[in-house]
PDB file of C-alpha atoms in Angstrom:
ATOM      1  CA  MET A 267     111.992 105.899 101.338  1.00 52.00           C
ATOM      2  CA  SER A 268     108.729 107.309 100.111  1.00 58.00           C
ATOM      3  CA  HIS A 269     107.042 104.980  97.686  1.00 59.00           C
ATOM      4  CA  HIS A 270     110.025 105.033  95.050  1.00 63.00           C
ATOM      5  CA  TYR A 271     110.375 101.538  95.741  1.00 59.00           C
ATOM      6  CA  SER A 272     107.077 100.048  96.635  1.00 62.00           C
ATOM      7  CA  GLY A 273     107.183  97.027  95.006  1.00 55.00           C
ATOM      8  CA  PRO A 274     108.372  93.995  96.434  1.00 54.00           C
ATOM      9  CA  ASP A 275     112.323  93.953  97.670  1.00 64.00           C
ATOM     10  CA  PHE A 276     112.676  97.362  96.685  1.00 70.00           C
ATOM     11  CA  GLY A 277     111.505  97.035  93.343  1.00 77.00           C
ATOM     12  CA  PHE A 278     108.866  98.473  90.844  1.00 90.00           C
ATOM     13  CA  PRO A 279     105.214  97.615  90.688  1.00 92.00           C
ATOM     14  CA  HIS A 280     104.375  94.883  88.178  1.00 93.00           C
ATOM     15  CA  GLY A 281     108.078  95.360  87.312  1.00 91.00           C
ATOM     16  CA  ASP A 282     107.728  98.775  85.675  1.00 94.00           C
ATOM     17  CA  ALA A 283     109.419 101.727  86.958  1.00 95.00           C
ATOM     18  CA  ARG A 284     106.630 104.039  85.163  1.00 97.00           C
ATOM     19  CA  LEU A 285     104.037 102.173  87.112  1.00 97.00           C
ATOM     20  CA  ASP A 286     105.781 103.378  90.178  1.00 95.00           C
ATOM     21  CA  PHE A 287     103.771 105.989  92.614  1.00 96.00           C
ATOM     22  CA  THR A 288     106.528 108.043  94.049  1.00 96.00           C
ATOM     23  CA  ASP A 289     105.084 111.550  95.899  1.00 97.00           C
ATOM     24  CA  LEU A 290     101.922 113.227  96.435  1.00 98.00           C
ATOM     25  CA  PHE A 291     102.075 116.937  97.030  1.00 98.00           C
ATOM     26  CA  ALA A 292      99.261 119.432  98.125  1.00 98.00           C
ATOM     27  CA  PHE A 293      99.559 123.284  99.017  1.00 98.00           C
ATOM     28  CA  PRO A 294      97.855 126.331  98.490  1.00 98.00           C
ATOM     29  CA  LYS A 295      99.086 128.218  95.315  1.00 98.00           C
ATOM     30  CA  PRO A 296     101.768 130.689  96.532  1.00 97.00           C
ATOM     31  CA  GLY A 297     100.428 134.160  96.154  1.00 96.00           C
ATOM     32  CA  ASP A 298      96.784 133.259  95.412  1.00 97.00           C
ATOM     33  CA  ALA A 299      94.769 131.542  98.108  1.00 93.00           C
ATOM     34  CA  GLY A 300      91.751 130.890  95.863  1.00 97.00           C
ATOM     35  CA  LYS A 301      93.900 128.075  94.142  1.00 98.00           C
ATOM     36  CA  SER A 302      95.488 124.785  95.199  1.00 98.00           C
ATOM     37  CA  ILE A 303      98.614 122.998  93.566  1.00 98.00           C
ATOM     38  CA  LEU A 304      98.564 119.215  93.378  1.00 98.00           C
ATOM     39  CA  ILE A 305     101.360 117.311  92.213  1.00 98.00           C
ATOM     40  CA  MET A 306     101.485 113.285  91.599  1.00 98.00           C
ATOM     41  CA  ASP A 307     105.263 112.072  90.986  1.00 98.00           C
ATOM     42  CA  VAL A 308     105.971 108.679  89.092  1.00 97.00           C
ATOM     43  CA  HIS A 309     108.908 106.731  88.012  1.00 97.00           C
ATOM     44  CA  PRO A 310     111.515 107.788  89.508  1.00 94.00           C
ATOM     45  CA  SER A 311     114.800 107.646  86.828  1.00 92.00           C
ATOM     46  CA  LEU A 312     117.023 105.203  89.571  1.00 85.00           C
ATOM     47  CA  GLY A 313     116.420 102.028  90.521  1.00 79.00           C
ATOM     48  CA  ALA A 314     117.438 100.744  93.382  1.00 74.00           C
ATOM     49  CA  ASN A 315     116.444  96.612  92.530  1.00 71.00           C
ATOM     50  CA  PRO A 316     117.536  96.393  89.883  1.00 75.00           C
ATOM     51  CA  PRO A 317     120.037  99.032  90.514  1.00 80.00           C
ATOM     52  CA  GLY A 318     120.773 101.828  87.763  1.00 83.00           C
ATOM     53  CA  PRO A 319     118.762 104.303  85.610  1.00 90.00           C
ATOM     54  CA  THR A 320     115.310 103.369  84.536  1.00 91.00           C
ATOM     55  CA  THR A 321     113.593 103.607  81.109  1.00 92.00           C
ATOM     56  CA  ALA A 322     114.045 106.856  79.385  1.00 91.00           C
ATOM     57  CA  VAL A 323     110.310 106.576  78.062  1.00 94.00           C
ATOM     58  CA  ALA A 324     108.321 108.870  80.841  1.00 96.00           C
ATOM     59  CA  PHE A 325     104.789 107.160  80.823  1.00 98.00           C
ATOM     60  CA  SER A 326     102.968 104.080  80.032  1.00 98.00           C
ATOM     61  CA  PRO A 327     100.594 104.077  77.298  1.00 97.00           C
ATOM     62  CA  GLU A 328      98.851 101.240  78.907  1.00 97.00           C
ATOM     63  CA  ALA A 329      98.167 102.802  82.137  1.00 98.00           C
ATOM     64  CA  ILE A 330      95.793 105.559  84.219  1.00 98.00           C
ATOM     65  CA  TYR A 331      97.503 107.468  86.384  1.00 98.00           C
ATOM     66  CA  GLU A 332      94.806 108.901  88.674  1.00 98.00           C
ATOM     67  CA  LEU A 333      94.604 111.443  91.705  1.00 98.00           C
ATOM     68  CA  LYS A 334      91.298 110.525  94.012  1.00 98.00           C
ATOM     69  CA  ILE A 335      89.956 113.524  96.097  1.00 98.00           C
ATOM     70  CA  ASP A 336      87.316 112.431  98.857  1.00 98.00           C
ATOM     71  CA  THR A 337      85.016 115.513  99.843  1.00 98.00           C
ATOM     72  CA  ASN A 338      83.072 114.044 102.664  1.00 97.00           C
ATOM     73  CA  GLY A 339      85.778 112.051 105.037  1.00 97.00           C
ATOM     74  CA  ASP A 340      84.431 108.319 103.887  1.00 98.00           C
ATOM     75  CA  ASN A 341      88.079 107.611 102.431  1.00 98.00           C
ATOM     76  CA  VAL A 342      85.907 107.136  99.138  1.00 98.00           C
ATOM     77  CA  ALA A 343      86.679 109.349  95.936  1.00 98.00           C
ATOM     78  CA  ASP A 344      84.201 111.710  95.353  1.00 98.00           C
ATOM     79  CA  ILE A 345      86.359 113.777  92.606  1.00 98.00           C
ATOM     80  CA  ALA A 346      89.347 111.831  90.164  1.00 98.00           C
ATOM     81  CA  TYR A 347      91.476 113.556  87.607  1.00 98.00           C
ATOM     82  CA  ARG A 348      92.636 111.033  85.165  1.00 98.00           C
ATOM     83  CA  VAL A 349      95.424 110.851  82.752  1.00 98.00           C
ATOM     84  CA  ARG A 350      95.998 108.655  79.905  1.00 98.00           C
ATOM     85  CA  ILE A 351      99.262 108.781  77.723  1.00 98.00           C
ATOM     86  CA  THR A 352      99.364 108.401  73.960  1.00 97.00           C
ATOM     87  CA  SER A 353     102.873 107.767  72.152  1.00 95.00           C
ATOM     88  CA  SER A 354     103.538 108.329  68.781  1.00 88.00           C
ATOM     89  CA  GLU A 355     105.760 106.523  66.331  1.00 79.00           C
ATOM     90  CA  GLY A 356     108.714 108.616  66.978  1.00 82.00           C
ATOM     91  CA  GLY A 357     108.590 108.185  70.651  1.00 87.00           C
ATOM     92  CA  ALA A 358     107.164 111.562  71.391  1.00 94.00           C
ATOM     93  CA  GLN A 359     104.213 111.518  73.782  1.00 97.00           C
ATOM     94  CA  THR A 360     100.784 113.384  74.796  1.00 97.00           C
ATOM     95  CA  ALA A 361      98.704 113.410  77.586  1.00 98.00           C
ATOM     96  CA  THR A 362      94.905 113.836  77.934  1.00 98.00           C
ATOM     97  CA  LEU A 363      93.679 115.045  81.315  1.00 98.00           C
ATOM     98  CA  ARG A 364      89.845 114.080  82.662  1.00 98.00           C
ATOM     99  CA  ARG A 365      87.981 114.840  85.435  1.00 98.00           C
ATOM    100  CA  VAL A 366      85.124 112.911  86.892  1.00 98.00           C
ATOM    101  CA  GLU A 367      82.753 113.013  89.884  1.00 97.00           C
ATOM    102  CA  GLY A 368      80.091 111.538  91.899  1.00 96.00           C
ATOM    103  CA  ALA A 369      80.165 107.399  92.065  1.00 94.00           C
ATOM    104  CA  GLN A 370      82.509 107.022  89.061  1.00 95.00           C
ATOM    105  CA  ALA A 371      85.048 108.784  90.811  1.00 97.00           C
ATOM    106  CA  ALA A 372      85.487 105.900  92.793  1.00 97.00           C
ATOM    107  CA  GLY A 373      85.457 103.305  89.926  1.00 95.00           C
ATOM    108  CA  THR A 374      87.975 102.023  87.691  1.00 94.00           C
ATOM    109  CA  GLY A 375      87.944 103.539  84.052  1.00 91.00           C
ATOM    110  CA  ASP A 376      89.425 105.947  81.864  1.00 92.00           C
ATOM    111  CA  ASP A 377      85.813 108.269  81.378  1.00 93.00           C
ATOM    112  CA  GLY A 378      85.507 111.484  82.569  1.00 96.00           C
ATOM    113  CA  GLU A 379      85.159 115.124  80.992  1.00 97.00           C
ATOM    114  CA  ILE A 380      88.066 116.591  78.957  1.00 98.00           C
ATOM    115  CA  ILE A 381      89.936 119.367  80.728  1.00 98.00           C
ATOM    116  CA  ALA A 382      93.183 118.976  78.178  1.00 98.00           C
ATOM    117  CA  GLN A 383      94.273 116.924  75.529  1.00 97.00           C
ATOM    118  CA  GLY A 384      97.174 116.437  73.526  1.00 96.00           C
ATOM    119  CA  VAL A 385      99.334 118.196  76.005  1.00 97.00           C
ATOM    120  CA  PRO A 386     103.172 117.268  75.095  1.00 96.00           C
ATOM    121  CA  VAL A 387     104.855 115.422  77.606  1.00 97.00           C
ATOM    122  CA  SER A 388     107.824 117.344  78.499  1.00 95.00           C
ATOM    123  CA  THR A 389     111.143 115.377  77.939  1.00 91.00           C
ATOM    124  CA  GLY A 390     114.136 118.078  78.139  1.00 87.00           C
ATOM    125  CA  PRO A 391     114.852 121.088  79.468  1.00 85.00           C
ATOM    126  CA  GLU A 392     111.634 122.998  78.246  1.00 86.00           C
ATOM    127  CA  THR A 393     108.643 123.623  80.547  1.00 92.00           C
ATOM    128  CA  ARG A 394     105.383 123.257  79.041  1.00 94.00           C
ATOM    129  CA  VAL A 395     102.367 124.481  80.776  1.00 97.00           C
ATOM    130  CA  THR A 396      98.859 124.473  79.279  1.00 97.00           C
ATOM    131  CA  GLU A 397      95.862 126.386  80.216  1.00 97.00           C
ATOM    132  CA  ALA A 398      92.992 124.707  80.524  1.00 94.00           C
ATOM    133  CA  GLY A 399      89.731 127.203  81.161  1.00 94.00           C
ATOM    134  CA  ASP A 400      90.532 127.234  85.296  1.00 96.00           C
ATOM    135  CA  HIS A 401      92.929 124.652  85.296  1.00 97.00           C
ATOM    136  CA  ARG A 402      96.520 124.565  84.681  1.00 98.00           C
ATOM    137  CA  PHE A 403      98.722 121.309  83.770  1.00 98.00           C
ATOM    138  CA  PHE A 404     101.870 120.306  83.494  1.00 98.00           C
ATOM    139  CA  ILE A 405     103.408 116.549  82.685  1.00 98.00           C
ATOM    140  CA  GLY A 406     106.815 115.383  82.298  1.00 97.00           C
ATOM    141  CA  TRP A 407     110.428 114.474  83.542  1.00 96.00           C
ATOM    142  CA  ARG A 408     111.705 116.977  86.359  1.00 97.00           C
ATOM    143  CA  SER A 409     114.193 117.289  89.024  1.00 97.00           C
ATOM    144  CA  ASP A 410     113.132 114.802  91.895  1.00 97.00           C
ATOM    145  CA  PRO A 411     112.127 116.892  94.937  1.00 97.00           C
ATOM    146  CA  PHE A 412     112.194 113.983  97.319  1.00 96.00           C
ATOM    147  CA  PHE A 413     115.289 113.991  99.903  1.00 96.00           C
ATOM    148  CA  PHE A 414     116.487 111.135 101.858  1.00 94.00           C
ATOM    149  CA  ASP A 415     119.556 108.823 102.398  1.00 94.00           C
ATOM    150  CA  VAL A 416     118.694 105.872 100.823  1.00 88.00           C
ATOM    151  CA  ASN A 417     121.963 103.698 101.693  1.00 89.00           C
ATOM    152  CA  GLY A 418     121.851 104.780 105.199  1.00 92.00           C
ATOM    153  CA  ALA A 419     118.499 103.619 105.323  1.00 88.00           C
ATOM    154  CA  LEU A 420     119.562 100.316 103.481  1.00 84.00           C
ATOM    155  CA  ASN A 421     122.524 100.067 106.208  1.00 90.00           C
ATOM    156  CA  ASN A 422     120.148  99.633 109.488  1.00 90.00           C
ATOM    157  CA  LEU A 423     118.813 103.116 109.262  1.00 92.00           C
ATOM    158  CA  GLN A 424     122.674 104.101 109.979  1.00 94.00           C
ATOM    159  CA  PHE A 425     122.465 107.593 108.039  1.00 94.00           C
ATOM    160  CA  THR A 426     125.349 109.739 106.881  1.00 95.00           C
ATOM    161  CA  GLY A 427     123.700 112.801 105.215  1.00 94.00           C
ATOM    162  CA  ASP A 428     123.844 111.445 101.690  1.00 94.00           C
ATOM    163  CA  ASP A 429     120.999 112.371  99.845  1.00 94.00           C
ATOM    164  CA  TYR A 430     120.566 109.452  97.198  1.00 90.00           C
ATOM    165  CA  PHE A 431     117.750 111.738  95.044  1.00 92.00           C
ATOM    166  CA  ALA A 432     120.081 114.517  94.551  1.00 93.00           C
ATOM    167  CA  ASP A 433     120.764 114.142  91.199  1.00 93.00           C
ATOM    168  CA  ALA A 434     117.658 111.983  90.262  1.00 94.00           C
ATOM    169  CA  ASP A 435     114.702 112.723  87.900  1.00 96.00           C
ATOM    170  CA  VAL A 436     111.187 111.834  87.949  1.00 97.00           C
ATOM    171  CA  CYS A 437     107.771 112.145  85.991  1.00 97.00           C
ATOM    172  CA  SER A 438     105.770 114.900  87.420  1.00 98.00           C
ATOM    173  CA  ILE A 439     101.896 115.454  86.919  1.00 98.00           C
ATOM    174  CA  VAL A 440     101.277 118.898  88.345  1.00 98.00           C
ATOM    175  CA  LEU A 441      97.583 120.512  88.336  1.00 98.00           C
ATOM    176  CA  GLU A 442      96.820 124.117  89.396  1.00 98.00           C
ATOM    177  CA  VAL A 443      92.930 123.958  90.379  1.00 98.00           C
ATOM    178  CA  PRO A 444      90.609 126.358  91.884  1.00 98.00           C
ATOM    179  CA  ASN A 445      89.756 125.358  95.493  1.00 98.00           C
ATOM    180  CA  SER A 446      85.845 125.893  94.497  1.00 97.00           C
ATOM    181  CA  ALA A 447      86.536 122.781  92.166  1.00 97.00           C
ATOM    182  CA  LEU A 448      87.553 120.540  95.557  1.00 97.00           C
ATOM    183  CA  ARG A 449      84.338 121.228  96.939  1.00 93.00           C
ATOM    184  CA  SER A 450      85.195 120.857 100.648  1.00 93.00           C
ATOM    185  CA  LYS A 451      87.918 122.370 103.162  1.00 93.00           C
ATOM    186  CA  LYS A 452      88.534 118.866 104.566  1.00 96.00           C
ATOM    187  CA  LEU A 453      89.829 116.678 101.814  1.00 98.00           C
ATOM    188  CA  GLY A 454      91.470 113.380 101.861  1.00 98.00           C
ATOM    189  CA  LEU A 455      93.858 112.955  98.807  1.00 98.00           C
ATOM    190  CA  TRP A 456      95.440 109.707  97.377  1.00 98.00           C
ATOM    191  CA  ALA A 457      97.249 108.969  94.112  1.00 98.00           C
ATOM    192  CA  ARG A 458      97.027 105.566  92.196  1.00 98.00           C
ATOM    193  CA  THR A 459      98.582 104.037  88.864  1.00 98.00           C
ATOM    194  CA  LEU A 460      96.433 101.484  86.889  1.00 98.00           C
ATOM    195  CA  ASP A 461      98.270  98.894  84.647  1.00 98.00           C
ATOM    196  CA  GLY A 462      95.912  97.696  81.643  1.00 97.00           C
ATOM    197  CA  THR A 463      99.125  95.520  79.930  1.00 96.00           C
ATOM    198  CA  SER A 464      96.377  92.129  80.783  1.00 95.00           C
ATOM    199  CA  GLY A 465      93.307  93.646  78.918  1.00 95.00           C
ATOM    200  CA  LYS A 466      91.841  95.051  82.292  1.00 96.00           C
ATOM    201  CA  TRP A 467      92.606  97.989  84.564  1.00 97.00           C
ATOM    202  CA  VAL A 468      94.489  96.417  87.921  1.00 97.00           C
ATOM    203  CA  GLN A 469      95.839  98.742  90.379  1.00 98.00           C
ATOM    204  CA  ALA A 470      99.610  98.710  90.673  1.00 97.00           C
ATOM    205  CA  ASP A 471     100.384 101.250  93.108  1.00 96.00           C
ATOM    206  CA  ARG A 472      98.739 103.358  95.550  1.00 97.00           C
ATOM    207  CA  GLY A 473      99.335 105.837  98.862  1.00 96.00           C
ATOM    208  CA  ALA A 474      99.467 109.388 100.021  1.00 98.00           C
ATOM    209  CA  ARG A 475     101.762 109.507 103.043  1.00 96.00           C
ATOM    210  CA  PRO A 476     105.492 109.070 102.304  1.00 94.00           C
ATOM    211  CA  ASN A 477     107.511 106.446 103.433  1.00 91.00           C
ATOM    212  CA  GLN A 478     104.938 103.747 104.925  1.00 92.00           C
ATOM    213  CA  THR A 479     104.899 101.232 101.875  1.00 89.00           C
ATOM    214  CA  PRO A 480     108.467  99.858 101.491  1.00 86.00           C
ATOM    215  CA  PHE A 481     108.860  99.907 105.260  1.00 89.00           C
ATOM    216  CA  LEU A 482     105.561  98.741 106.773  1.00 94.00           C
ATOM    217  CA  ALA A 483     103.609  96.985 104.405  1.00 91.00           C
ATOM    218  CA  GLY A 484     105.976  93.663 104.573  1.00 88.00           C
ATOM    219  CA  GLU A 485     104.752  90.618 103.413  1.00 90.00           C
ATOM    220  CA  GLN A 486     101.466  91.923 102.500  1.00 94.00           C
ATOM    221  CA  ASN A 487     103.099  94.658  99.727  1.00 92.00           C
ATOM    222  CA  ALA A 488     101.073  93.375  96.986  1.00 92.00           C
ATOM    223  CA  ALA A 489      97.770  93.642  99.000  1.00 95.00           C
ATOM    224  CA  TYR A 490      98.401  96.934 100.465  1.00 96.00           C
ATOM    225  CA  LEU A 491      99.516  98.230  96.903  1.00 95.00           C
ATOM    226  CA  ALA A 492      95.932  96.772  95.292  1.00 95.00           C
ATOM    227  CA  ALA A 493      93.893  98.227  98.219  1.00 97.00           C
ATOM    228  CA  GLU A 494      91.787 100.916  98.745  1.00 97.00           C
ATOM    229  CA  PRO A 495      91.724 103.808 101.616  1.00 98.00           C
ATOM    230  CA  ALA A 496      88.443 102.726 102.933  1.00 98.00           C
ATOM    231  CA  ASP A 497      89.812  99.147 103.341  1.00 97.00           C
ATOM    232  CA  ASP A 498      92.912  99.857 105.242  1.00 98.00           C
ATOM    233  CA  ALA A 499      91.950  98.878 109.064  1.00 98.00           C
ATOM    234  CA  ARG A 500      92.822  95.700 107.701  1.00 98.00           C
ATOM    235  CA  PHE A 501      96.493  96.552 107.304  1.00 98.00           C
ATOM    236  CA  VAL A 502      96.683  97.766 110.933  1.00 98.00           C
ATOM    237  CA  PRO A 503      98.230  94.361 112.416  1.00 97.00           C
ATOM    238  CA  VAL A 504     100.428  94.503 109.638  1.00 97.00           C
ATOM    239  CA  PHE A 505     101.832  97.601 110.077  1.00 97.00           C
ATOM    240  CA  ALA A 506     102.037  96.829 113.997  1.00 98.00           C
ATOM    241  CA  HIS A 507     103.838  93.830 113.566  1.00 97.00           C
ATOM    242  CA  ALA A 508     106.466  96.002 111.539  1.00 95.00           C
ATOM    243  CA  LEU A 509     106.490  98.539 114.397  1.00 97.00           C
ATOM    244  CA  GLU A 510     107.242  96.122 116.927  1.00 97.00           C
ATOM    245  CA  HIS A 511     110.232  95.110 114.834  1.00 94.00           C
ATOM    246  CA  THR A 512     111.806  97.987 113.893  1.00 94.00           C
ATOM    247  CA  GLY A 513     110.518 100.493 117.086  1.00 96.00           C
ATOM    248  CA  GLY A 514     110.948  98.086 120.047  1.00 97.00           C
ATOM    249  CA  TYR A 515     106.842  98.942 120.558  1.00 98.00           C
ATOM    250  CA  THR A 516     104.909  96.869 122.679  1.00 98.00           C
ATOM    251  CA  PRO A 517     102.046  94.989 121.017  1.00 98.00           C
ATOM    252  CA  ALA A 518      99.298  97.543 122.535  1.00 98.00           C
ATOM    253  CA  GLU A 519     101.439 100.604 121.448  1.00 98.00           C
ATOM    254  CA  ALA A 520     102.434  99.189 117.681  1.00 98.00           C
ATOM    255  CA  THR A 521      98.511  98.969 117.402  1.00 98.00           C
ATOM    256  CA  ARG A 522      97.845 102.313 118.530  1.00 98.00           C
ATOM    257  CA  VAL A 523     100.829 104.144 116.311  1.00 98.00           C
ATOM    258  CA  ALA A 524      99.741 102.102 113.481  1.00 98.00           C
ATOM    259  CA  ALA A 525      96.526 103.255 113.244  1.00 98.00           C
ATOM    260  CA  THR A 526      97.298 106.808 113.262  1.00 97.00           C
ATOM    261  CA  LEU A 527      98.897 106.137 110.122  1.00 98.00           C
ATOM    262  CA  LEU A 528      96.055 104.258 108.196  1.00 98.00           C
ATOM    263  CA  PRO A 529      94.080 104.751 106.144  1.00 98.00           C
ATOM    264  CA  ASP A 530      96.576 106.084 103.781  1.00 98.00           C
ATOM    265  CA  VAL A 531      95.008 109.366 102.411  1.00 98.00           C
ATOM    266  CA  LEU A 532      96.619 113.282 102.830  1.00 98.00           C
ATOM    267  CA  HIS A 533      94.683 115.023 104.565  1.00 98.00           C
ATOM    268  CA  TYR A 534      94.226 118.858 103.399  1.00 98.00           C
ATOM    269  CA  ASP A 535      92.125 122.142 103.948  1.00 98.00           C
ATOM    270  CA  PRO A 536      93.208 124.364 101.093  1.00 97.00           C
ATOM    271  CA  THR A 537      92.433 127.499 103.224  1.00 96.00           C
ATOM    272  CA  ARG A 538      95.269 126.798 105.536  1.00 97.00           C
ATOM    273  CA  PRO A 539      99.228 126.848 105.230  1.00 97.00           C
ATOM    274  CA  ALA A 540     100.792 123.164 103.886  1.00 98.00           C
ATOM    275  CA  ALA A 541     102.675 121.365 106.370  1.00 97.00           C
ATOM    276  CA  PHE A 542     103.303 117.448 106.575  1.00 98.00           C
ATOM    277  CA  PRO A 543     101.587 115.723 108.621  1.00 96.00           C
ATOM    278  CA  ASN A 544      98.988 118.293 109.500  1.00 96.00           C
ATOM    279  CA  ASN A 545      97.738 119.728 106.683  1.00 98.00           C
ATOM    280  CA  GLY A 546      99.019 118.731 102.918  1.00 98.00           C
ATOM    281  CA  ARG A 547     102.338 118.673 101.974  1.00 98.00           C
ATOM    282  CA  ALA A 548     104.610 121.262 100.810  1.00 98.00           C
ATOM    283  CA  LEU A 549     107.539 120.421  98.590  1.00 98.00           C
ATOM    284  CA  ALA A 550     110.254 121.335 100.808  1.00 98.00           C
ATOM    285  CA  ASP A 551     108.648 119.466 104.391  1.00 98.00           C
ATOM    286  CA  ASP A 552     111.150 117.143 105.768  1.00 97.00           C
ATOM    287  CA  VAL A 553     108.844 113.758 105.533  1.00 97.00           C
ATOM    288  CA  ALA A 554     111.710 111.418 106.537  1.00 96.00           C
ATOM    289  CA  ASP A 555     112.556 113.207 109.870  1.00 97.00           C
ATOM    290  CA  VAL A 556     108.800 112.840 110.333  1.00 97.00           C
ATOM    291  CA  PHE A 557     108.451 109.311 109.118  1.00 97.00           C
ATOM    292  CA  LEU A 558     111.719 108.110 110.898  1.00 96.00           C
ATOM    293  CA  PRO A 559     110.889 108.825 114.781  1.00 97.00           C
ATOM    294  CA  ILE A 560     107.527 106.796 114.554  1.00 97.00           C
ATOM    295  CA  LEU A 561     109.489 103.909 112.775  1.00 96.00           C
ATOM    296  CA  THR A 562     112.168 103.734 115.360  1.00 96.00           C
ATOM    297  CA  ASN A 563     109.945 104.896 118.447  1.00 97.00           C
ATOM    298  CA  GLY A 564     112.164 107.798 119.037  1.00 97.00           C
ATOM    299  CA  LYS A 565     115.764 106.079 118.553  1.00 97.00           C
ATOM    300  CA  VAL A 566     116.382 107.759 115.026  1.00 96.00           C
ATOM    301  CA  THR A 567     114.894 111.282 114.503  1.00 95.00           C
ATOM    302  CA  GLN A 568     116.461 112.116 111.138  1.00 95.00           C
ATOM    303  CA  ASP A 569     118.544 111.361 108.367  1.00 95.00           C
ATOM    304  CA  LYS A 570     120.534 114.469 108.205  1.00 95.00           C
ATOM    305  CA  VAL A 571     119.387 115.434 104.430  1.00 96.00           C
ATOM    306  CA  GLY A 572     117.684 118.718 103.824  1.00 96.00           C
ATOM    307  CA  PRO A 573     115.208 119.942 100.848  1.00 97.00           C
ATOM    308  CA  HIS A 574     116.896 120.405  97.509  1.00 96.00           C
ATOM    309  CA  LYS A 575     117.710 123.720  96.431  1.00 96.00           C
ATOM    310  CA  ASP A 576     116.723 123.836  92.543  1.00 96.00           C
ATOM    311  CA  LEU A 577     112.580 124.171  93.834  1.00 97.00           C
ATOM    312  CA  LEU A 578     110.658 126.758  91.758  1.00 97.00           C
ATOM    313  CA  ALA A 579     108.496 129.516  93.158  1.00 96.00           C
ATOM    314  CA  GLU A 580     106.221 129.512  90.451  1.00 97.00           C
ATOM    315  CA  PHE A 581     104.411 126.613  88.178  1.00 98.00           C
ATOM    316  CA  PRO A 582     105.141 123.433  87.932  1.00 98.00           C
ATOM    317  CA  TYR A 583     107.322 124.311  91.397  1.00 98.00           C
ATOM    318  CA  VAL A 584     109.220 121.639  90.877  1.00 97.00           C
ATOM    319  CA  GLY A 585     112.473 122.221  89.358  1.00 96.00           C
ATOM    320  CA  ALA A 586     113.761 121.351  85.766  1.00 95.00           C
ATOM    321  CA  PRO A 587     115.146 118.194  84.996  1.00 95.00           C
ATOM    322  CA  HIS A 588     119.030 117.733  85.528  1.00 91.00           C
ATOM    323  CA  LYS A 589     121.054 118.340  82.577  1.00 66.00           C
ATOM    324  CA  SER A 590     122.899 115.370  82.120  1.00 53.00           C
ATOM    325  CA  ARG A 591     119.467 113.439  81.480  1.00 51.00           C
ATOM    326  CA  ALA A 592     117.688 116.482  80.033  1.00 44.00           C
ATOM    327  CA  ALA A 593     120.442 116.271  77.289  1.00 44.00           C
ATOM    328  CA  LYS A 594     120.312 112.344  76.940  1.00 46.00           C
ATOM    329  CA  LEU A 595     116.221 112.630  76.604  1.00 45.00           C
ATOM    330  CA  ALA A 596     116.548 115.540  74.512  1.00 45.00           C
ATOM    331  CA  ALA A 597     119.109 113.868  71.725  1.00 43.00           C
TER     332      ALA A 597
END
């Protein structure tokens, strides 16, 4: 179910919902072919294990939220956008956005050129957009654009079209960047969260392609979340084993299919329209209906759920948070 519950047993990485990476989107800016929209969603408002609402605190001040960009096809980051959070005594949060290039982009740290600083995290119905040179930046609670029948997935893939996320929210980091800043027409994108509570930065979650972590990583879940895309070939046997079980693939065919799903990067050419899985991912792309036939070897082709109707035609494109939660957060 996307990356919404990428920790063990459909829980959260390191037991913290704020560290849970959920979805990555990349698409050309509508009406301006010279710019791209990159969206990293984290912290779902509803948990499956334990069930119920997660914390109202949007982001962890002891975390780094990072978007990685590979520009030369080696699945190692050449550009990174990093977000750190500062919390005030009253509970309000602000964000600092940094950009780093070269060898440092592949590393772990909170350094980099400051693009925007002191940006208020939006917690209610307001949409606070920051203009930062040739970038635009939004961060805060939004309506979750992911759509999927979670209960059907947990009921042996018996789908009824019940969209578990219809009234759910998520924390969005939205960037508008000029394509010139991306440096290439053949990009590999992924996102990750880093946990600093131990005194050093530890990768808590990562991913790009939706649905793979909760369904295919299995007993290697923790190792997979801590790994880098450049090393993903080692997880082909793990994915293949899961595909044999869920889809009845032969071992050879399961290995072949698993190899098409790794490394876990989202390929994106900013000069072409977005359409998952071939180029980036638009907010309305039905990724579940792409993944289910792969998972089941064609036995299940859809979950009977469609895109949400509250997507916006302009920045930040993800809909405003649902009124009930927005009112609660703003109170």
